[in-house]
Short mmCIF file of N, CA and C in Angstrom, two decimals:
data_model
loop_
_atom_site.label_atom_id
_atom_site.label_comp_id
_atom_site.label_asym_id
_atom_site.label_seq_id
_atom_site.Cartn_x
_atom_site.Cartn_y
_atom_site.Cartn_z
N MET A 1 -27.38 -57.16 43.63
CA MET A 1 -27.51 -58.44 42.89
C MET A 1 -26.41 -59.61 43.15
N HIS A 2 -26.86 -60.80 43.12
CA HIS A 2 -25.74 -61.97 43.50
C HIS A 2 -25.77 -62.97 42.15
N ARG A 3 -24.46 -62.92 41.54
CA ARG A 3 -24.43 -63.78 40.29
C ARG A 3 -24.23 -65.18 40.91
N PHE A 4 -24.60 -66.18 40.13
CA PHE A 4 -24.30 -67.60 40.42
C PHE A 4 -24.03 -68.35 38.92
N ASP A 5 -23.59 -69.48 39.06
CA ASP A 5 -23.37 -70.29 37.97
C ASP A 5 -23.83 -71.74 38.44
N VAL A 6 -24.67 -72.31 38.04
CA VAL A 6 -25.30 -73.69 38.49
C VAL A 6 -24.08 -74.76 38.75
N GLU A 7 -23.37 -74.90 37.54
CA GLU A 7 -22.14 -75.70 37.76
C GLU A 7 -21.19 -75.60 38.76
N THR A 8 -20.97 -74.46 39.41
CA THR A 8 -20.07 -74.21 40.46
C THR A 8 -20.93 -74.41 41.77
N LEU A 9 -22.20 -74.60 41.99
CA LEU A 9 -22.63 -74.68 43.19
C LEU A 9 -22.77 -76.11 43.48
N THR A 10 -22.51 -76.40 45.07
CA THR A 10 -22.33 -77.73 45.43
C THR A 10 -23.70 -78.49 45.54
N ALA A 11 -23.54 -79.51 44.99
CA ALA A 11 -24.80 -80.44 44.97
C ALA A 11 -24.81 -81.41 46.20
N GLY A 12 -26.10 -81.43 46.74
CA GLY A 12 -26.22 -82.28 47.73
C GLY A 12 -27.44 -83.34 47.57
N ARG A 13 -26.97 -84.52 47.54
CA ARG A 13 -27.73 -85.75 47.29
C ARG A 13 -28.98 -85.68 48.35
N TRP A 14 -30.07 -86.29 47.67
CA TRP A 14 -31.38 -86.33 48.39
C TRP A 14 -31.15 -87.46 49.25
N ARG A 15 -31.85 -87.59 50.31
CA ARG A 15 -31.96 -88.64 51.07
C ARG A 15 -32.56 -89.77 50.51
N ASN A 16 -33.36 -89.73 49.77
CA ASN A 16 -34.04 -91.05 48.85
C ASN A 16 -33.00 -91.68 47.97
N GLY A 17 -32.09 -90.80 47.69
CA GLY A 17 -31.06 -91.16 46.43
C GLY A 17 -31.66 -90.79 44.92
N GLY A 18 -32.87 -90.22 44.99
CA GLY A 18 -33.38 -89.97 43.67
C GLY A 18 -32.91 -88.87 42.68
N GLY A 19 -31.88 -87.90 43.47
CA GLY A 19 -31.57 -86.67 42.81
C GLY A 19 -30.61 -85.83 43.65
N ALA A 20 -30.09 -84.76 43.27
CA ALA A 20 -29.27 -83.85 43.85
C ALA A 20 -29.93 -82.50 43.74
N THR A 21 -29.48 -81.63 44.72
CA THR A 21 -30.09 -80.28 44.60
C THR A 21 -28.72 -79.40 44.71
N ARG A 22 -28.84 -78.27 43.83
CA ARG A 22 -27.83 -77.19 43.85
C ARG A 22 -28.49 -75.78 44.38
N GLU A 23 -28.38 -75.57 45.68
CA GLU A 23 -28.97 -74.39 46.04
C GLU A 23 -28.52 -73.22 45.60
N ILE A 24 -29.44 -72.22 44.90
CA ILE A 24 -28.99 -70.93 44.59
C ILE A 24 -29.08 -70.10 45.86
N VAL A 25 -30.05 -70.08 46.26
CA VAL A 25 -30.38 -68.97 47.61
C VAL A 25 -31.36 -69.75 48.58
N SER A 26 -31.41 -69.43 49.87
CA SER A 26 -32.17 -69.93 50.79
C SER A 26 -32.16 -68.76 51.64
N TRP A 27 -33.56 -67.90 51.68
CA TRP A 27 -33.42 -66.64 52.43
C TRP A 27 -34.27 -66.63 53.64
N PRO A 28 -34.04 -66.22 54.58
CA PRO A 28 -32.85 -65.50 55.01
C PRO A 28 -31.58 -66.39 55.14
N VAL A 29 -30.37 -66.10 54.53
CA VAL A 29 -29.31 -66.89 54.60
C VAL A 29 -28.90 -67.30 55.99
N GLY A 30 -28.73 -68.79 55.99
CA GLY A 30 -28.40 -69.24 57.48
C GLY A 30 -29.32 -69.50 58.37
N ALA A 31 -30.65 -68.94 57.92
CA ALA A 31 -31.88 -69.23 58.87
C ALA A 31 -32.17 -70.82 58.89
N GLU A 32 -32.71 -71.32 60.02
CA GLU A 32 -33.28 -72.50 59.82
C GLU A 32 -34.47 -72.63 59.02
N GLU A 33 -35.19 -71.80 58.97
CA GLU A 33 -36.50 -71.90 58.32
C GLU A 33 -36.43 -70.71 57.25
N PHE A 34 -36.64 -71.09 55.86
CA PHE A 34 -36.55 -70.18 54.85
C PHE A 34 -37.81 -69.46 54.70
N ARG A 35 -37.62 -68.19 54.07
CA ARG A 35 -38.91 -67.35 53.58
C ARG A 35 -39.17 -67.97 52.31
N TRP A 36 -38.08 -67.82 51.47
CA TRP A 36 -38.05 -68.32 49.93
C TRP A 36 -36.82 -68.90 49.70
N ARG A 37 -36.81 -69.85 48.63
CA ARG A 37 -35.50 -70.67 48.41
C ARG A 37 -35.56 -70.98 46.89
N ALA A 38 -34.72 -70.99 46.21
CA ALA A 38 -34.46 -71.23 44.78
C ALA A 38 -33.21 -72.41 44.69
N SER A 39 -33.38 -73.28 43.76
CA SER A 39 -32.41 -74.30 43.63
C SER A 39 -32.46 -74.92 42.46
N VAL A 40 -31.64 -75.65 41.80
CA VAL A 40 -31.69 -76.38 40.40
C VAL A 40 -31.50 -77.93 41.02
N ALA A 41 -32.67 -78.64 40.57
CA ALA A 41 -32.62 -79.97 41.17
C ALA A 41 -32.17 -80.75 39.87
N ASP A 42 -31.44 -81.89 39.97
CA ASP A 42 -31.39 -83.09 38.99
C ASP A 42 -31.89 -84.29 39.60
N ILE A 43 -32.88 -84.71 38.78
CA ILE A 43 -33.85 -85.88 39.28
C ILE A 43 -33.36 -86.94 38.43
N ASP A 44 -32.66 -88.07 39.25
CA ASP A 44 -32.21 -89.15 38.54
C ASP A 44 -33.25 -90.40 38.33
N GLY A 45 -34.30 -90.47 38.92
CA GLY A 45 -35.19 -91.46 39.12
C GLY A 45 -36.67 -91.30 39.52
N ASP A 46 -37.32 -92.36 39.39
CA ASP A 46 -38.76 -92.15 39.88
C ASP A 46 -38.77 -92.25 41.30
N GLY A 47 -39.73 -91.51 42.14
CA GLY A 47 -39.80 -91.72 43.45
C GLY A 47 -40.60 -90.60 44.06
N PRO A 48 -40.45 -90.57 45.36
CA PRO A 48 -41.57 -89.44 46.02
C PRO A 48 -40.67 -88.20 46.08
N PHE A 49 -41.48 -87.10 46.33
CA PHE A 49 -41.00 -85.95 46.36
C PHE A 49 -41.32 -85.58 47.86
N SER A 50 -40.31 -84.89 48.74
CA SER A 50 -40.44 -84.52 50.03
C SER A 50 -41.64 -83.48 50.07
N ALA A 51 -42.64 -83.82 51.32
CA ALA A 51 -43.49 -82.71 51.49
C ALA A 51 -42.72 -81.55 52.31
N PHE A 52 -43.33 -80.38 52.14
CA PHE A 52 -43.04 -79.15 52.67
C PHE A 52 -44.20 -78.48 53.02
N PRO A 53 -44.90 -78.91 54.27
CA PRO A 53 -46.02 -78.01 54.71
C PRO A 53 -45.89 -76.55 54.84
N GLY A 54 -46.91 -75.99 54.39
CA GLY A 54 -46.96 -74.39 54.49
C GLY A 54 -46.13 -73.88 53.37
N VAL A 55 -45.59 -74.48 52.63
CA VAL A 55 -44.97 -74.05 51.18
C VAL A 55 -45.61 -74.17 50.14
N ASP A 56 -45.44 -73.08 49.26
CA ASP A 56 -46.04 -73.28 47.65
C ASP A 56 -44.64 -73.48 46.76
N ARG A 57 -44.87 -74.32 45.93
CA ARG A 57 -43.61 -74.76 45.01
C ARG A 57 -44.13 -74.54 43.53
N THR A 58 -43.00 -74.33 42.79
CA THR A 58 -42.81 -73.93 41.29
C THR A 58 -41.99 -74.65 40.70
N LEU A 59 -42.09 -75.61 39.96
CA LEU A 59 -41.07 -76.33 39.09
C LEU A 59 -40.85 -75.89 37.67
N THR A 60 -39.87 -75.96 37.05
CA THR A 60 -39.74 -75.44 35.89
C THR A 60 -38.77 -76.50 35.18
N LEU A 61 -39.17 -77.22 34.11
CA LEU A 61 -38.21 -78.21 33.32
C LEU A 61 -37.22 -77.48 32.58
N LEU A 62 -35.94 -77.83 33.01
CA LEU A 62 -34.76 -77.25 32.26
C LEU A 62 -34.36 -78.24 31.23
N ALA A 63 -34.16 -79.42 31.65
CA ALA A 63 -33.62 -80.50 30.57
C ALA A 63 -34.31 -81.74 30.94
N GLY A 64 -34.53 -82.49 29.83
CA GLY A 64 -35.04 -83.86 29.99
C GLY A 64 -36.60 -83.83 29.31
N ASP A 65 -36.91 -84.95 29.41
CA ASP A 65 -38.32 -84.99 28.80
C ASP A 65 -39.49 -84.91 29.67
N GLY A 66 -39.28 -84.69 30.83
CA GLY A 66 -40.41 -84.12 31.69
C GLY A 66 -40.59 -85.19 33.29
N VAL A 67 -41.31 -84.59 34.04
CA VAL A 67 -41.54 -85.40 35.29
C VAL A 67 -43.05 -85.12 35.45
N ARG A 68 -43.79 -86.32 35.61
CA ARG A 68 -45.17 -86.38 35.98
C ARG A 68 -45.16 -86.66 37.36
N LEU A 69 -45.99 -85.70 37.96
CA LEU A 69 -46.13 -85.78 39.59
C LEU A 69 -47.52 -85.84 39.62
N THR A 70 -47.94 -87.05 40.70
CA THR A 70 -49.12 -87.31 40.98
C THR A 70 -49.26 -87.45 42.61
N ALA A 71 -50.55 -87.29 42.95
CA ALA A 71 -50.89 -87.29 44.51
C ALA A 71 -52.23 -87.60 44.60
N PRO A 72 -52.59 -88.18 45.77
CA PRO A 72 -53.89 -88.31 46.06
C PRO A 72 -54.82 -87.23 45.95
N GLY A 73 -56.12 -87.39 45.58
CA GLY A 73 -56.97 -86.52 45.47
C GLY A 73 -57.02 -85.94 43.94
N GLY A 74 -56.44 -86.59 43.13
CA GLY A 74 -56.60 -86.42 41.77
C GLY A 74 -55.58 -85.57 41.12
N PHE A 75 -54.45 -85.16 41.96
CA PHE A 75 -53.49 -84.32 41.33
C PHE A 75 -52.63 -84.97 40.27
N ASP A 76 -52.54 -84.46 39.05
CA ASP A 76 -51.72 -85.37 38.01
C ASP A 76 -51.18 -84.35 36.92
N ARG A 77 -50.03 -83.79 37.25
CA ARG A 77 -49.58 -82.75 36.20
C ARG A 77 -48.22 -83.40 35.60
N THR A 78 -47.93 -82.86 34.58
CA THR A 78 -46.65 -83.19 34.01
C THR A 78 -45.90 -82.08 33.44
N THR A 79 -44.52 -81.91 33.73
CA THR A 79 -43.81 -80.43 33.67
C THR A 79 -43.50 -80.66 32.05
N ARG A 80 -43.42 -79.37 31.43
CA ARG A 80 -43.10 -79.26 30.11
C ARG A 80 -42.08 -78.20 30.17
N THR A 81 -41.15 -78.13 29.25
CA THR A 81 -39.94 -77.59 29.06
C THR A 81 -40.13 -76.09 29.03
N GLU A 82 -39.67 -75.41 30.09
CA GLU A 82 -39.34 -73.97 30.23
C GLU A 82 -40.94 -73.38 30.70
N GLU A 83 -41.95 -74.31 30.95
CA GLU A 83 -43.33 -74.01 31.66
C GLU A 83 -43.50 -74.16 32.98
N PRO A 84 -43.58 -73.11 33.78
CA PRO A 84 -43.51 -73.42 35.16
C PRO A 84 -44.74 -73.88 35.80
N LEU A 85 -44.48 -75.10 36.59
CA LEU A 85 -45.82 -75.82 37.19
C LEU A 85 -45.91 -75.76 38.69
N ALA A 86 -46.95 -75.01 39.31
CA ALA A 86 -46.92 -74.47 40.64
C ALA A 86 -48.05 -75.54 41.16
N PHE A 87 -47.47 -76.14 42.61
CA PHE A 87 -48.44 -76.81 43.23
C PHE A 87 -48.10 -76.67 44.79
N PRO A 88 -49.04 -77.03 45.78
CA PRO A 88 -48.90 -76.77 47.20
C PRO A 88 -47.69 -78.05 47.83
N GLY A 89 -46.69 -77.52 48.23
CA GLY A 89 -45.67 -78.32 48.85
C GLY A 89 -46.15 -79.15 50.04
N ASP A 90 -47.49 -78.92 50.55
CA ASP A 90 -48.21 -79.66 51.45
C ASP A 90 -48.14 -81.20 51.10
N MET A 91 -48.40 -81.35 49.74
CA MET A 91 -48.49 -82.65 49.50
C MET A 91 -47.29 -83.53 49.12
N GLU A 92 -47.23 -84.64 49.09
CA GLU A 92 -45.86 -85.48 48.81
C GLU A 92 -46.38 -86.30 47.39
N PRO A 93 -45.96 -85.59 46.42
CA PRO A 93 -46.39 -86.33 45.12
C PRO A 93 -45.14 -87.32 44.70
N ALA A 94 -45.74 -88.28 43.93
CA ALA A 94 -44.86 -89.26 43.36
C ALA A 94 -44.34 -88.86 42.15
N ALA A 95 -43.02 -89.00 41.87
CA ALA A 95 -42.57 -88.46 40.80
C ALA A 95 -42.12 -89.44 39.67
N GLU A 96 -42.64 -89.34 38.20
CA GLU A 96 -42.30 -90.44 37.43
C GLU A 96 -41.56 -89.74 36.10
N LEU A 97 -40.43 -90.10 35.90
CA LEU A 97 -39.67 -89.57 34.79
C LEU A 97 -40.16 -89.87 33.47
N ARG A 98 -40.15 -89.18 32.50
CA ARG A 98 -40.81 -89.37 31.04
C ARG A 98 -39.90 -89.59 30.03
N GLY A 99 -38.68 -90.47 30.61
CA GLY A 99 -37.76 -90.65 29.30
C GLY A 99 -36.22 -90.50 30.24
N GLY A 100 -36.11 -90.51 31.46
CA GLY A 100 -34.71 -90.23 31.88
C GLY A 100 -34.53 -89.18 32.91
N PRO A 101 -33.47 -89.02 33.40
CA PRO A 101 -32.87 -87.94 34.17
C PRO A 101 -33.54 -86.54 33.70
N CYS A 102 -33.92 -85.60 34.65
CA CYS A 102 -34.28 -84.36 34.41
C CYS A 102 -33.72 -83.39 35.15
N ARG A 103 -33.52 -81.98 34.64
CA ARG A 103 -33.30 -80.91 35.60
C ARG A 103 -34.23 -80.05 35.67
N VAL A 104 -34.53 -79.47 36.94
CA VAL A 104 -35.70 -78.44 37.11
C VAL A 104 -35.20 -77.46 38.06
N LEU A 105 -35.77 -76.27 37.55
CA LEU A 105 -35.64 -74.91 38.70
C LEU A 105 -36.73 -75.10 39.51
N ASN A 106 -36.32 -75.04 40.82
CA ASN A 106 -37.26 -75.23 42.02
C ASN A 106 -37.49 -73.93 42.76
N LEU A 107 -38.60 -73.31 42.90
CA LEU A 107 -38.66 -72.26 43.55
C LEU A 107 -39.71 -72.70 44.80
N MET A 108 -39.29 -72.39 45.94
CA MET A 108 -40.37 -72.47 47.31
C MET A 108 -40.54 -71.30 48.09
N VAL A 109 -41.61 -70.86 48.27
CA VAL A 109 -42.05 -69.71 49.31
C VAL A 109 -42.78 -70.14 50.33
N ARG A 110 -42.64 -69.86 51.50
CA ARG A 110 -43.36 -69.97 52.85
C ARG A 110 -44.71 -69.19 52.65
N ARG A 111 -45.85 -70.02 52.31
CA ARG A 111 -47.04 -69.40 52.24
C ARG A 111 -47.39 -68.64 53.38
N GLY A 112 -47.85 -67.32 53.19
CA GLY A 112 -48.22 -66.15 54.13
C GLY A 112 -47.08 -65.37 54.36
N ARG A 113 -45.88 -65.70 54.09
CA ARG A 113 -44.67 -64.89 54.13
C ARG A 113 -44.20 -64.25 52.68
N ALA A 114 -44.64 -65.07 51.84
CA ALA A 114 -44.30 -64.87 50.36
C ALA A 114 -45.06 -65.23 49.34
N ALA A 115 -45.24 -64.62 48.34
CA ALA A 115 -45.74 -65.20 47.04
C ALA A 115 -44.83 -65.10 45.97
N ALA A 116 -44.84 -66.07 44.92
CA ALA A 116 -44.06 -66.13 43.85
C ALA A 116 -44.75 -66.18 42.34
N ARG A 117 -44.24 -65.68 41.42
CA ARG A 117 -44.64 -65.80 40.00
C ARG A 117 -43.40 -66.14 39.32
N VAL A 118 -43.49 -67.25 38.44
CA VAL A 118 -42.43 -67.48 37.45
C VAL A 118 -42.77 -67.55 36.23
N GLU A 119 -41.99 -67.04 35.42
CA GLU A 119 -42.31 -67.00 34.11
C GLU A 119 -41.01 -66.87 33.19
N ARG A 120 -41.50 -67.41 31.95
CA ARG A 120 -40.28 -67.36 30.90
C ARG A 120 -40.35 -65.90 30.19
N VAL A 121 -39.05 -65.48 30.15
CA VAL A 121 -38.82 -64.06 29.48
C VAL A 121 -37.97 -64.09 28.29
N THR A 122 -38.28 -63.17 27.30
CA THR A 122 -37.23 -63.18 26.33
C THR A 122 -36.79 -61.57 26.29
N GLY A 123 -37.43 -60.60 26.91
CA GLY A 123 -37.13 -59.11 27.09
C GLY A 123 -36.48 -58.66 28.32
N PRO A 124 -36.27 -57.54 28.32
CA PRO A 124 -35.63 -56.87 29.71
C PRO A 124 -36.51 -57.06 30.96
N VAL A 125 -36.02 -57.16 32.00
CA VAL A 125 -36.66 -57.61 33.06
C VAL A 125 -36.22 -56.46 34.32
N VAL A 126 -37.08 -55.73 34.78
CA VAL A 126 -36.71 -54.67 35.86
C VAL A 126 -37.38 -55.47 36.90
N PRO A 127 -36.89 -55.58 37.95
CA PRO A 127 -37.33 -55.98 39.35
C PRO A 127 -37.83 -55.04 40.11
N PRO A 128 -39.33 -55.33 40.38
CA PRO A 128 -39.84 -54.21 41.37
C PRO A 128 -39.30 -53.84 42.44
N GLY A 129 -39.36 -52.78 43.03
CA GLY A 129 -38.67 -52.34 44.20
C GLY A 129 -39.59 -53.31 45.43
N GLY A 130 -38.76 -53.42 46.45
CA GLY A 130 -39.30 -54.42 47.62
C GLY A 130 -39.43 -55.80 47.10
N HIS A 131 -39.33 -56.40 45.87
CA HIS A 131 -39.51 -57.74 45.72
C HIS A 131 -37.99 -58.43 45.63
N ALA A 132 -38.06 -59.43 46.08
CA ALA A 132 -36.85 -60.62 45.92
C ALA A 132 -36.91 -61.21 44.35
N GLY A 133 -35.99 -62.06 44.13
CA GLY A 133 -36.29 -62.96 42.95
C GLY A 133 -35.04 -63.49 42.34
N VAL A 134 -35.07 -64.23 41.29
CA VAL A 134 -34.00 -64.84 40.67
C VAL A 134 -34.22 -64.93 39.10
N LEU A 135 -33.10 -64.52 38.28
CA LEU A 135 -33.32 -64.68 36.98
C LEU A 135 -32.25 -65.75 36.28
N TYR A 136 -32.70 -66.62 35.95
CA TYR A 136 -32.07 -68.01 35.35
C TYR A 136 -31.90 -67.98 33.96
N VAL A 137 -30.70 -67.92 33.35
CA VAL A 137 -30.61 -67.84 31.85
C VAL A 137 -30.79 -69.28 31.19
N LEU A 138 -31.84 -69.34 30.14
CA LEU A 138 -31.81 -70.56 29.62
C LEU A 138 -30.93 -70.60 28.34
N ARG A 139 -30.96 -69.68 27.54
CA ARG A 139 -30.17 -69.35 26.41
C ARG A 139 -29.89 -67.92 26.07
N GLY A 140 -28.67 -67.92 25.28
CA GLY A 140 -28.26 -66.65 24.83
C GLY A 140 -27.38 -65.92 25.96
N ARG A 141 -27.16 -64.69 25.65
CA ARG A 141 -26.25 -63.77 26.66
C ARG A 141 -27.19 -62.90 27.15
N TRP A 142 -27.13 -62.58 28.71
CA TRP A 142 -27.85 -61.58 29.01
C TRP A 142 -26.93 -60.45 29.98
N ARG A 143 -27.23 -59.26 30.23
CA ARG A 143 -26.45 -58.54 30.87
C ARG A 143 -27.27 -57.98 32.09
N ALA A 144 -26.53 -57.63 33.19
CA ALA A 144 -27.11 -57.27 34.47
C ALA A 144 -26.25 -56.21 35.30
N VAL A 145 -27.01 -55.51 36.09
CA VAL A 145 -26.31 -54.34 36.70
C VAL A 145 -25.36 -53.55 35.96
N ASP A 146 -26.16 -52.81 35.35
CA ASP A 146 -25.51 -51.62 34.40
C ASP A 146 -24.35 -52.27 33.31
N GLY A 147 -24.60 -53.49 32.91
CA GLY A 147 -23.72 -53.87 32.00
C GLY A 147 -22.31 -54.54 32.85
N GLU A 148 -22.41 -54.71 33.85
CA GLU A 148 -21.27 -55.17 34.54
C GLU A 148 -21.02 -56.79 34.64
N VAL A 149 -22.18 -57.28 34.53
CA VAL A 149 -22.11 -58.62 34.84
C VAL A 149 -22.94 -59.32 33.38
N LEU A 150 -22.08 -60.20 32.89
CA LEU A 150 -22.50 -60.86 31.72
C LEU A 150 -22.86 -62.32 31.97
N LEU A 151 -24.13 -62.74 31.66
CA LEU A 151 -24.42 -64.08 32.07
C LEU A 151 -24.65 -65.08 30.88
N GLU A 152 -24.72 -66.23 30.97
CA GLU A 152 -24.83 -67.37 29.71
C GLU A 152 -25.65 -68.49 30.35
N ALA A 153 -26.05 -69.40 29.31
CA ALA A 153 -27.08 -70.36 29.92
C ALA A 153 -26.36 -71.16 31.07
N GLY A 154 -27.46 -71.35 32.18
CA GLY A 154 -27.04 -71.89 33.35
C GLY A 154 -26.47 -70.93 34.31
N GLN A 155 -26.46 -69.87 34.12
CA GLN A 155 -25.93 -68.89 34.92
C GLN A 155 -27.18 -67.87 35.49
N GLY A 156 -27.16 -67.01 36.26
CA GLY A 156 -27.93 -65.93 36.64
C GLY A 156 -27.66 -65.13 37.68
N VAL A 157 -28.76 -64.45 38.14
CA VAL A 157 -28.52 -63.61 39.32
C VAL A 157 -29.75 -63.69 40.38
N TRP A 158 -29.61 -63.47 41.40
CA TRP A 158 -30.80 -63.52 42.59
C TRP A 158 -30.48 -62.20 43.49
N TRP A 159 -31.59 -61.81 43.94
CA TRP A 159 -31.61 -60.42 44.83
C TRP A 159 -32.67 -60.65 46.05
N ASP A 160 -32.50 -59.90 47.10
CA ASP A 160 -33.52 -60.06 48.12
C ASP A 160 -34.18 -58.61 48.20
N ALA A 161 -35.40 -58.44 48.80
CA ALA A 161 -36.09 -57.35 48.79
C ALA A 161 -35.29 -56.14 49.31
N ASP A 162 -34.12 -56.73 50.44
CA ASP A 162 -33.65 -55.54 51.11
C ASP A 162 -32.33 -54.99 50.26
N ASP A 163 -32.09 -55.87 49.04
CA ASP A 163 -30.80 -55.32 48.37
C ASP A 163 -31.08 -53.86 47.71
N ALA A 164 -29.93 -53.37 47.50
CA ALA A 164 -30.11 -52.06 46.93
C ALA A 164 -30.78 -51.99 45.40
N ALA A 165 -31.30 -51.10 44.85
CA ALA A 165 -31.74 -51.22 43.71
C ALA A 165 -30.80 -51.83 42.69
N PRO A 166 -31.15 -52.60 41.65
CA PRO A 166 -30.26 -53.39 41.00
C PRO A 166 -29.58 -52.58 39.82
N GLY A 167 -29.99 -51.32 39.80
CA GLY A 167 -29.50 -50.57 38.72
C GLY A 167 -29.70 -50.74 37.27
N GLY A 168 -31.04 -51.09 37.24
CA GLY A 168 -31.88 -51.10 35.76
C GLY A 168 -32.01 -52.75 35.49
N ALA A 169 -32.28 -52.79 34.31
CA ALA A 169 -32.84 -54.10 33.81
C ALA A 169 -31.66 -55.08 33.77
N VAL A 170 -32.08 -56.46 33.82
CA VAL A 170 -31.38 -57.44 33.25
C VAL A 170 -31.87 -57.65 31.83
N GLU A 171 -30.86 -57.88 30.93
CA GLU A 171 -31.47 -57.60 29.47
C GLU A 171 -30.91 -58.66 28.51
N PRO A 172 -31.52 -59.16 27.73
CA PRO A 172 -30.92 -60.01 26.62
C PRO A 172 -30.06 -59.41 25.63
N LEU A 173 -29.06 -59.77 25.22
CA LEU A 173 -28.07 -59.12 24.32
C LEU A 173 -28.14 -59.56 22.91
N ALA A 174 -29.02 -60.38 22.31
CA ALA A 174 -29.25 -60.82 21.13
C ALA A 174 -30.97 -61.47 21.13
N PRO A 175 -31.34 -61.58 19.69
CA PRO A 175 -32.61 -62.19 19.52
C PRO A 175 -32.54 -63.68 19.82
N GLY A 176 -33.39 -64.41 20.48
CA GLY A 176 -33.31 -65.62 20.55
C GLY A 176 -32.85 -66.13 22.08
N ALA A 177 -32.61 -65.19 22.83
CA ALA A 177 -32.14 -65.19 24.08
C ALA A 177 -33.57 -65.47 25.17
N ALA A 178 -33.40 -66.28 25.98
CA ALA A 178 -34.44 -66.67 27.02
C ALA A 178 -34.10 -66.99 28.38
N ALA A 179 -34.82 -66.49 29.30
CA ALA A 179 -34.56 -66.78 30.81
C ALA A 179 -35.90 -66.92 31.61
N LEU A 180 -35.67 -67.60 32.69
CA LEU A 180 -36.72 -67.76 33.56
C LEU A 180 -36.56 -66.72 34.88
N TRP A 181 -37.88 -65.84 35.06
CA TRP A 181 -37.89 -64.91 36.01
C TRP A 181 -38.61 -65.30 37.08
N ALA A 182 -38.04 -65.49 38.28
CA ALA A 182 -38.89 -65.73 39.41
C ALA A 182 -39.27 -64.54 40.28
N ASP A 183 -40.17 -63.84 40.24
CA ASP A 183 -40.43 -62.64 41.02
C ASP A 183 -40.96 -63.17 42.37
N VAL A 184 -40.57 -62.65 43.61
CA VAL A 184 -41.03 -63.16 44.80
C VAL A 184 -41.54 -61.83 45.59
N ALA A 185 -42.81 -61.49 46.08
CA ALA A 185 -43.47 -60.62 46.50
C ALA A 185 -43.21 -61.32 48.06
N LEU A 186 -42.67 -60.30 49.07
CA LEU A 186 -42.74 -60.73 50.42
C LEU A 186 -43.97 -59.97 51.02
N VAL A 187 -44.67 -60.64 52.03
CA VAL A 187 -45.86 -60.51 52.54
C VAL A 187 -45.55 -60.27 54.02
N GLY A 188 -45.91 -59.39 54.51
CA GLY A 188 -45.79 -59.05 56.24
C GLY A 188 -44.49 -58.83 56.54
#
């Protein structure tokens, strides 16, 4: 497992100036085309989202009042705190902030090469063998890798399907702890 702290990740500004992205992982690392990618995005203003043809996306609101995404054909969805919102990256939705800047966890998988499920968890997570993924702590303290790694809000771990078995569960250390778990099943 690879530990990260969002606040120490380098923020890259969007071309349209509407926000910044802090990349957690883009797999395979260093490849021109990702198979799966996880990041945290700070959205500063209304504007278009970039289209990612052949990619499925899941956004989860971490902070702020929400982002309304609309696109031709009747797509009209609004993010809600800690509730994953999945949509095809082929479309280029317009984003409207619902009360100011927002922060989201953004998971993208290349369709036909990976499939993802993102969920809010409050109990131990045991990553399935052969799967990749990310665990992002929302609140409370969590323990990973046989108790050697302690995690707090804004921190987490990621792993790829080729990584050695993580050595057990990632687990909360107290009631009230919550995290987002992105499970990535690789295809083919």
